[in-house]
XYZ file of N, CA, C and O in Angstrom:
504
model
N -108.204 3.938 -40.788
C -106.761 3.759 -40.693
C -106.156 3.496 -42.076
O -106.836 2.991 -42.957
N -104.879 3.774 -42.250
C -104.238 3.494 -43.526
C -104.326 2.024 -43.899
O -104.289 1.159 -43.039
N -104.450 1.753 -45.179
C -104.489 0.399 -45.698
C -105.609 -0.434 -45.097
O -105.485 -1.616 -44.913
N -106.701 0.207 -44.775
C -107.820 -0.510 -44.185
C -108.528 -1.332 -45.253
O -108.795 -0.859 -46.346
N -108.812 -2.569 -44.926
C -109.573 -3.414 -45.829
C -111.040 -3.051 -45.754
O -111.495 -2.379 -44.851
N -111.809 -3.462 -46.720
C -113.217 -3.112 -46.778
C -114.010 -3.631 -45.601
O -115.052 -3.095 -45.262
N -113.559 -4.683 -44.951
C -114.316 -5.266 -43.842
C -113.875 -4.715 -42.489
O -114.226 -5.274 -41.458
N -113.092 -3.631 -42.484
C -112.663 -3.047 -41.223
C -111.357 -3.600 -40.704
O -110.886 -3.203 -39.657
N -110.750 -4.530 -41.425
C -109.474 -5.086 -41.005
C -108.339 -4.201 -41.505
O -108.373 -3.722 -42.631
N -107.359 -3.983 -40.659
C -106.183 -3.211 -41.059
C -105.109 -4.165 -41.571
O -104.933 -5.252 -41.033
N -104.426 -3.734 -42.593
C -103.300 -4.509 -43.092
C -102.155 -4.413 -42.091
O -102.096 -3.482 -41.297
N -101.255 -5.365 -42.130
C -100.072 -5.287 -41.295
C -98.856 -5.299 -42.209
O -98.926 -5.734 -43.343
N -97.776 -4.781 -41.720
C -96.577 -4.675 -42.541
C -95.373 -5.174 -41.773
O -95.353 -5.193 -40.551
N -94.354 -5.533 -42.548
C -93.103 -6.011 -41.986
C -91.979 -5.270 -42.697
O -91.907 -5.291 -43.917
N -91.133 -4.615 -41.956
C -89.957 -3.964 -42.519
C -88.762 -4.868 -42.257
O -88.540 -5.292 -41.127
N -88.029 -5.186 -43.310
C -86.876 -6.073 -43.201
C -85.619 -5.299 -43.595
O -85.583 -4.675 -44.651
N -84.622 -5.338 -42.744
C -83.329 -4.728 -43.032
C -82.309 -5.859 -43.058
O -82.143 -6.568 -42.071
N -81.676 -6.047 -44.199
C -80.695 -7.111 -44.370
C -79.486 -6.554 -45.120
O -79.582 -5.509 -45.768
N -78.356 -7.241 -45.050
C -77.116 -6.705 -45.614
C -77.187 -6.358 -47.094
O -76.529 -5.434 -47.542
N -77.959 -7.071 -47.861
C -77.976 -6.847 -49.308
C -78.640 -5.523 -49.714
O -78.575 -5.136 -50.873
N -79.242 -4.805 -48.791
C -79.913 -3.549 -49.128
C -78.929 -2.448 -49.523
O -79.282 -1.545 -50.270
N -77.716 -2.501 -49.011
C -76.654 -1.569 -49.409
C -75.478 -2.430 -49.853
O -74.986 -3.250 -49.075
N -75.034 -2.271 -51.095
C -73.934 -3.121 -51.591
C -72.703 -3.037 -50.699
O -72.381 -1.988 -50.139
N -72.000 -4.160 -50.575
C -70.810 -4.216 -49.724
C -69.738 -3.246 -50.205
O -69.006 -2.684 -49.403
N -69.641 -3.013 -51.525
C -68.635 -2.063 -52.002
C -68.972 -0.625 -51.608
O -68.159 0.274 -51.718
N -70.186 -0.410 -51.118
C -70.597 0.897 -50.595
C -70.592 0.902 -49.067
O -71.091 1.818 -48.440
N -70.085 -0.168 -48.468
C -69.967 -0.230 -47.019
C -71.011 -1.087 -46.330
O -70.940 -1.314 -45.130
N -72.009 -1.579 -47.063
C -73.047 -2.404 -46.464
C -73.952 -1.596 -45.539
O -73.790 -0.387 -45.372
N -74.911 -2.264 -44.966
C -75.828 -1.616 -44.022
C -75.083 -1.400 -42.712
O -74.445 -2.312 -42.189
N -75.178 -0.204 -42.176
C -74.492 0.143 -40.934
C -75.509 0.557 -39.873
O -76.678 0.793 -40.190
N -75.065 0.690 -38.627
C -75.968 1.201 -37.595
C -76.550 2.572 -37.948
O -77.684 2.880 -37.587
N -75.798 3.378 -38.673
C -76.309 4.701 -39.051
C -77.471 4.600 -40.042
O -78.403 5.406 -39.984
N -77.429 3.607 -40.931
C -78.571 3.382 -41.827
C -79.818 3.021 -41.016
O -80.913 3.518 -41.273
N -79.627 2.145 -40.052
C -80.755 1.714 -39.221
C -81.282 2.899 -38.408
O -82.490 3.089 -38.290
N -80.382 3.707 -37.874
C -80.822 4.888 -37.120
C -81.657 5.814 -37.994
O -82.711 6.295 -37.573
N -81.208 6.058 -39.232
C -81.962 6.925 -40.146
C -83.344 6.348 -40.433
O -84.344 7.075 -40.448
N -83.422 5.039 -40.636
C -84.712 4.390 -40.868
C -85.633 4.563 -39.666
O -86.802 4.945 -39.811
N -85.112 4.316 -38.477
C -85.919 4.422 -37.264
C -86.334 5.855 -36.986
O -87.438 6.106 -36.501
N -85.462 6.809 -37.297
C -85.847 8.213 -37.150
C -86.996 8.554 -38.094
O -87.900 9.306 -37.747
N -86.963 7.970 -39.295
C -88.080 8.162 -40.225
C -89.367 7.587 -39.679
O -90.431 8.214 -39.759
N -89.295 6.394 -39.106
C -90.486 5.787 -38.499
C -90.973 6.598 -37.309
O -92.165 6.641 -37.016
N -90.055 7.241 -36.592
C -90.425 8.004 -35.401
C -91.180 9.278 -35.734
O -91.876 9.826 -34.889
N -91.026 9.754 -36.965
C -91.629 11.023 -37.348
C -93.125 10.979 -37.543
O -93.776 12.016 -37.618
N -93.690 9.811 -37.625
C -95.134 9.676 -37.827
C -95.582 8.355 -37.211
O -94.775 7.473 -36.945
N -96.873 8.236 -37.016
C -97.441 7.024 -36.431
C -97.777 6.045 -37.544
O -98.534 6.373 -38.456
N -97.162 4.871 -37.529
C -97.399 3.821 -38.518
C -98.000 2.599 -37.827
O -97.299 1.632 -37.552
N -99.284 2.627 -37.522
C -99.870 1.511 -36.782
C -99.867 0.202 -37.563
O -99.977 -0.862 -36.969
N -99.734 0.275 -38.877
C -99.732 -0.938 -39.689
C -98.358 -1.597 -39.724
O -98.210 -2.696 -40.217
N -97.309 -0.921 -39.236
C -95.987 -1.535 -39.159
C -95.939 -2.388 -37.894
O -95.795 -1.887 -36.791
N -96.084 -3.681 -38.064
C -96.196 -4.601 -36.940
C -94.891 -5.309 -36.591
O -94.685 -5.688 -35.456
N -94.015 -5.506 -37.602
C -92.782 -6.260 -37.384
C -91.602 -5.522 -37.989
O -91.676 -5.066 -39.125
N -90.540 -5.430 -37.238
C -89.270 -4.924 -37.738
C -88.263 -6.055 -37.613
O -88.050 -6.578 -36.522
N -87.692 -6.458 -38.744
C -86.718 -7.547 -38.764
C -85.387 -7.006 -39.268
O -85.312 -6.501 -40.388
N -84.377 -7.078 -38.437
C -83.027 -6.658 -38.812
C -82.152 -7.896 -38.668
O -81.955 -8.393 -37.561
N -81.686 -8.394 -39.797
C -80.958 -9.656 -39.823
C -79.544 -9.456 -40.343
O -79.334 -8.846 -41.389
N -78.574 -9.992 -39.620
C -77.197 -10.040 -40.088
C -76.655 -8.655 -40.453
O -75.972 -8.487 -41.453
N -77.028 -7.668 -39.668
C -76.541 -6.300 -39.830
C -75.706 -5.991 -38.587
O -76.174 -6.205 -37.468
N -74.476 -5.512 -38.742
C -73.601 -5.310 -37.579
C -74.002 -4.100 -36.734
O -73.296 -3.103 -36.665
N -75.135 -4.217 -36.067
C -75.604 -3.124 -35.214
C -74.693 -2.898 -34.017
O -74.387 -1.767 -33.664
N -74.339 -3.974 -33.363
C -73.569 -3.864 -32.134
C -74.381 -3.171 -31.056
O -75.592 -2.962 -31.182
N -73.704 -2.804 -30.002
C -74.376 -2.173 -28.868
C -74.863 -0.764 -29.220
O -75.919 -0.337 -28.746
N -74.123 -0.060 -30.061
C -74.546 1.290 -30.458
C -75.839 1.230 -31.258
O -76.777 1.987 -31.012
N -75.910 0.304 -32.205
C -77.133 0.152 -32.989
C -78.312 -0.262 -32.122
O -79.439 0.176 -32.336
N -78.045 -1.100 -31.119
C -79.116 -1.490 -30.198
C -79.645 -0.282 -29.440
O -80.839 -0.192 -29.152
N -78.772 0.675 -29.154
C -79.241 1.890 -28.464
C -80.146 2.712 -29.379
O -81.095 3.339 -28.915
N -79.896 2.699 -30.698
C -80.787 3.383 -31.643
C -82.161 2.717 -31.663
O -83.194 3.380 -31.702
N -82.150 1.389 -31.632
C -83.419 0.644 -31.594
C -84.165 0.973 -30.305
O -85.382 1.186 -30.308
N -83.445 1.040 -29.197
C -84.057 1.370 -27.912
C -84.715 2.745 -27.946
O -85.815 2.930 -27.423
N -84.035 3.701 -28.570
C -84.617 5.047 -28.689
C -85.943 4.995 -29.431
O -86.897 5.675 -29.057
N -86.007 4.183 -30.491
C -87.259 4.057 -31.235
C -88.340 3.391 -30.382
O -89.495 3.819 -30.385
N -87.975 2.370 -29.637
C -88.952 1.698 -28.775
C -89.578 2.662 -27.768
O -90.718 2.479 -27.358
N -88.838 3.683 -27.386
C -89.324 4.643 -26.397
C -90.259 5.704 -26.981
O -90.880 6.440 -26.223
N -90.350 5.786 -28.306
C -91.187 6.821 -28.902
C -92.661 6.455 -28.799
O -93.024 5.280 -28.783
N -93.489 7.462 -28.761
C -94.935 7.215 -28.696
C -95.483 6.730 -30.033
O -96.601 6.245 -30.112
N -94.675 6.849 -31.101
C -95.131 6.421 -32.424
C -94.814 4.961 -32.717
O -95.252 4.431 -33.722
N -94.078 4.298 -31.859
C -93.723 2.894 -32.078
C -94.919 2.004 -31.751
O -95.389 1.971 -30.615
N -95.402 1.294 -32.776
C -96.540 0.392 -32.591
C -96.161 -1.055 -32.892
O -97.029 -1.890 -33.111
N -94.867 -1.349 -32.911
C -94.411 -2.693 -33.247
C -94.967 -3.734 -32.286
O -95.041 -3.502 -31.082
N -95.312 -4.874 -32.843
C -95.713 -6.027 -32.031
C -94.571 -7.037 -31.936
O -94.486 -7.785 -30.980
N -93.698 -7.045 -32.958
C -92.632 -8.032 -33.022
C -91.362 -7.391 -33.566
O -91.421 -6.576 -34.489
N -90.224 -7.773 -32.986
C -88.942 -7.283 -33.471
C -87.958 -8.442 -33.489
O -87.863 -9.197 -32.526
N -87.247 -8.572 -34.598
C -86.223 -9.599 -34.762
C -84.893 -8.906 -35.003
O -84.735 -8.181 -35.980
N -83.958 -9.087 -34.104
C -82.618 -8.524 -34.221
C -81.628 -9.682 -34.213
O -80.893 -9.889 -33.254
N -81.630 -10.461 -35.275
C -80.844 -11.687 -35.329
C -79.474 -11.460 -35.948
O -79.358 -10.790 -36.973
N -78.451 -12.012 -35.300
C -77.077 -11.954 -35.792
C -76.637 -10.520 -36.037
O -76.153 -10.172 -37.112
N -76.827 -9.674 -35.038
C -76.519 -8.242 -35.147
C -75.356 -7.805 -34.263
O -75.104 -6.613 -34.125
N -74.673 -8.748 -33.619
C -73.527 -8.388 -32.802
C -73.887 -7.644 -31.528
O -73.088 -6.866 -31.008
N -75.068 -7.892 -31.019
C -75.522 -7.211 -29.798
C -74.973 -7.952 -28.580
O -75.093 -9.163 -28.476
N -74.374 -7.194 -27.670
C -73.817 -7.756 -26.445
C -74.548 -7.231 -25.219
O -75.640 -6.653 -25.324
N -73.966 -7.401 -24.048
C -74.612 -6.985 -22.803
C -74.989 -5.499 -22.747
O -76.058 -5.155 -22.253
N -74.128 -4.615 -23.257
C -74.468 -3.183 -23.236
C -75.671 -2.884 -24.135
O -76.520 -2.069 -23.790
N -75.723 -3.554 -25.269
C -76.884 -3.397 -26.149
C -78.147 -3.924 -25.501
O -79.227 -3.340 -25.652
N -78.013 -5.013 -24.762
C -79.165 -5.562 -24.044
C -79.656 -4.591 -22.977
O -80.858 -4.457 -22.761
N -78.711 -3.926 -22.340
C -79.103 -2.936 -21.328
C -79.925 -1.833 -21.979
O -80.975 -1.433 -21.462
N -79.465 -1.345 -23.131
C -80.208 -0.302 -23.840
C -81.583 -0.811 -24.267
O -82.600 -0.127 -24.091
N -81.633 -2.025 -24.818
C -82.924 -2.585 -25.230
C -83.858 -2.743 -24.035
O -85.058 -2.484 -24.133
N -83.314 -3.181 -22.909
C -84.120 -3.318 -21.696
C -84.752 -2.001 -21.285
O -85.914 -1.958 -20.870
N -84.004 -0.919 -21.430
C -84.543 0.411 -21.104
C -85.675 0.787 -22.057
O -86.683 1.368 -21.647
N -85.525 0.430 -23.332
C -86.599 0.686 -24.288
C -87.826 -0.150 -24.006
O -88.964 0.319 -24.126
N -87.608 -1.393 -23.604
C -88.736 -2.286 -23.306
C -89.518 -1.825 -22.081
O -90.726 -2.060 -21.991
N -88.838 -1.181 -21.138
C -89.544 -0.666 -19.954
C -90.581 0.380 -20.326
O -91.625 0.481 -19.692
N -90.311 1.147 -21.374
C -91.193 2.238 -21.794
C -92.238 1.761 -22.796
O -93.397 2.157 -22.740
N -91.830 0.883 -23.705
C -92.697 0.442 -24.790
C -93.828 -0.437 -24.280
O -93.614 -1.334 -23.463
N -95.031 -0.181 -24.775
C -96.201 -0.953 -24.343
C -96.779 -1.830 -25.447
O -97.739 -2.556 -25.225
N -96.208 -1.761 -26.662
C -96.803 -2.514 -27.771
C -96.064 -3.804 -28.104
O -96.674 -4.765 -28.568
N -94.757 -3.875 -27.869
C -93.953 -5.009 -28.308
C -94.282 -6.264 -27.504
O -94.237 -6.256 -26.283
N -94.606 -7.330 -28.223
C -94.957 -8.599 -27.586
C -93.905 -9.678 -27.809
O -93.858 -10.665 -27.084
N -93.092 -9.523 -28.856
C -92.124 -10.558 -29.237
C -90.796 -9.901 -29.597
O -90.762 -8.991 -30.424
N -89.717 -10.357 -28.975
C -88.375 -9.888 -29.286
C -87.503 -11.102 -29.524
O -87.379 -11.963 -28.658
N -86.917 -11.182 -30.701
C -86.058 -12.305 -31.063
C -84.624 -11.800 -31.206
O -84.370 -10.852 -31.959
N -83.706 -12.420 -30.496
C -82.298 -11.991 -30.486
C -81.368 -13.158 -30.793
O -80.294 -13.278 -30.196
N -81.731 -13.995 -31.730
C -80.923 -15.166 -32.062
C -79.548 -14.757 -32.585
O -79.391 -13.729 -33.238
N -78.552 -15.576 -32.294
C -77.190 -15.455 -32.811
C -76.521 -14.121 -32.468
O -75.820 -13.536 -33.290
N -76.765 -13.619 -31.272
C -76.067 -12.444 -30.760
C -75.157 -12.885 -29.630
O -75.120 -14.054 -29.266
N -74.409 -11.982 -29.064
C -73.437 -12.287 -28.017
C -73.962 -11.811 -26.662
O -73.305 -11.057 -25.956
N -75.168 -12.246 -26.317
C -75.825 -11.751 -25.108
C -75.148 -12.244 -23.835
O -74.879 -11.452 -22.939
N -74.956 -13.525 -23.735
C -74.440 -14.126 -22.510
C -75.441 -13.945 -21.379
O -76.509 -13.355 -21.525
N -75.090 -14.485 -20.226
C -75.968 -14.358 -19.054
C -76.127 -12.906 -18.638
O -77.203 -12.479 -18.234
N -75.042 -12.133 -18.744
C -75.109 -10.714 -18.355
C -76.093 -9.950 -19.225
O -76.880 -9.149 -18.724
N -76.065 -10.203 -20.531
C -77.003 -9.521 -21.427
C -78.432 -9.941 -21.191
O -79.342 -9.106 -21.165
N -78.639 -11.238 -21.010
C -79.995 -11.728 -20.767
C -80.581 -11.122 -19.507
O -81.750 -10.749 -19.470
N -79.763 -10.974 -18.479
C -80.285 -10.392 -17.238
C -80.601 -8.902 -17.428
O -81.506 -8.375 -16.780
N -79.895 -8.228 -18.313
C -80.175 -6.800 -18.581
C -81.537 -6.611 -19.231
O -82.178 -5.592 -19.036
N -81.958 -7.575 -20.006
C -83.268 -7.468 -20.668
C -84.400 -7.556 -19.662
O -85.456 -6.975 -19.877
N -84.170 -8.272 -18.574
C -85.217 -8.454 -17.588
C -85.209 -7.432 -16.468
O -86.145 -7.337 -15.699
N -84.134 -6.658 -16.353
C -84.041 -5.676 -15.267
C -84.888 -4.466 -15.546
O -85.176 -4.079 -16.620
């Protein structure tokens, strides 16, 4: 496997998307940036990519649907995903819930500081 250590252990990786990656005078990080990144990840199998952290990026419900599309791909091997302070609401939770139904690798999903409410939380479990 890629990045294999000499003792048979595979390295793990963490991809972090935060606002400072695109200067604010250029519009900052948008859902379209995240979609392009996820489409790149979808094009090949990256088993060493274990965590995707998207912090303080205004994904909203549309961006959550892009994340859901990635979760549904056969190339997604994520074990952990952090979507903190991304403006995700109940509709985004519904999309994420649909991705979680298909995905078999994700073990941890963190959604701190979003606008889930009871309606959004119930969408994740449906």
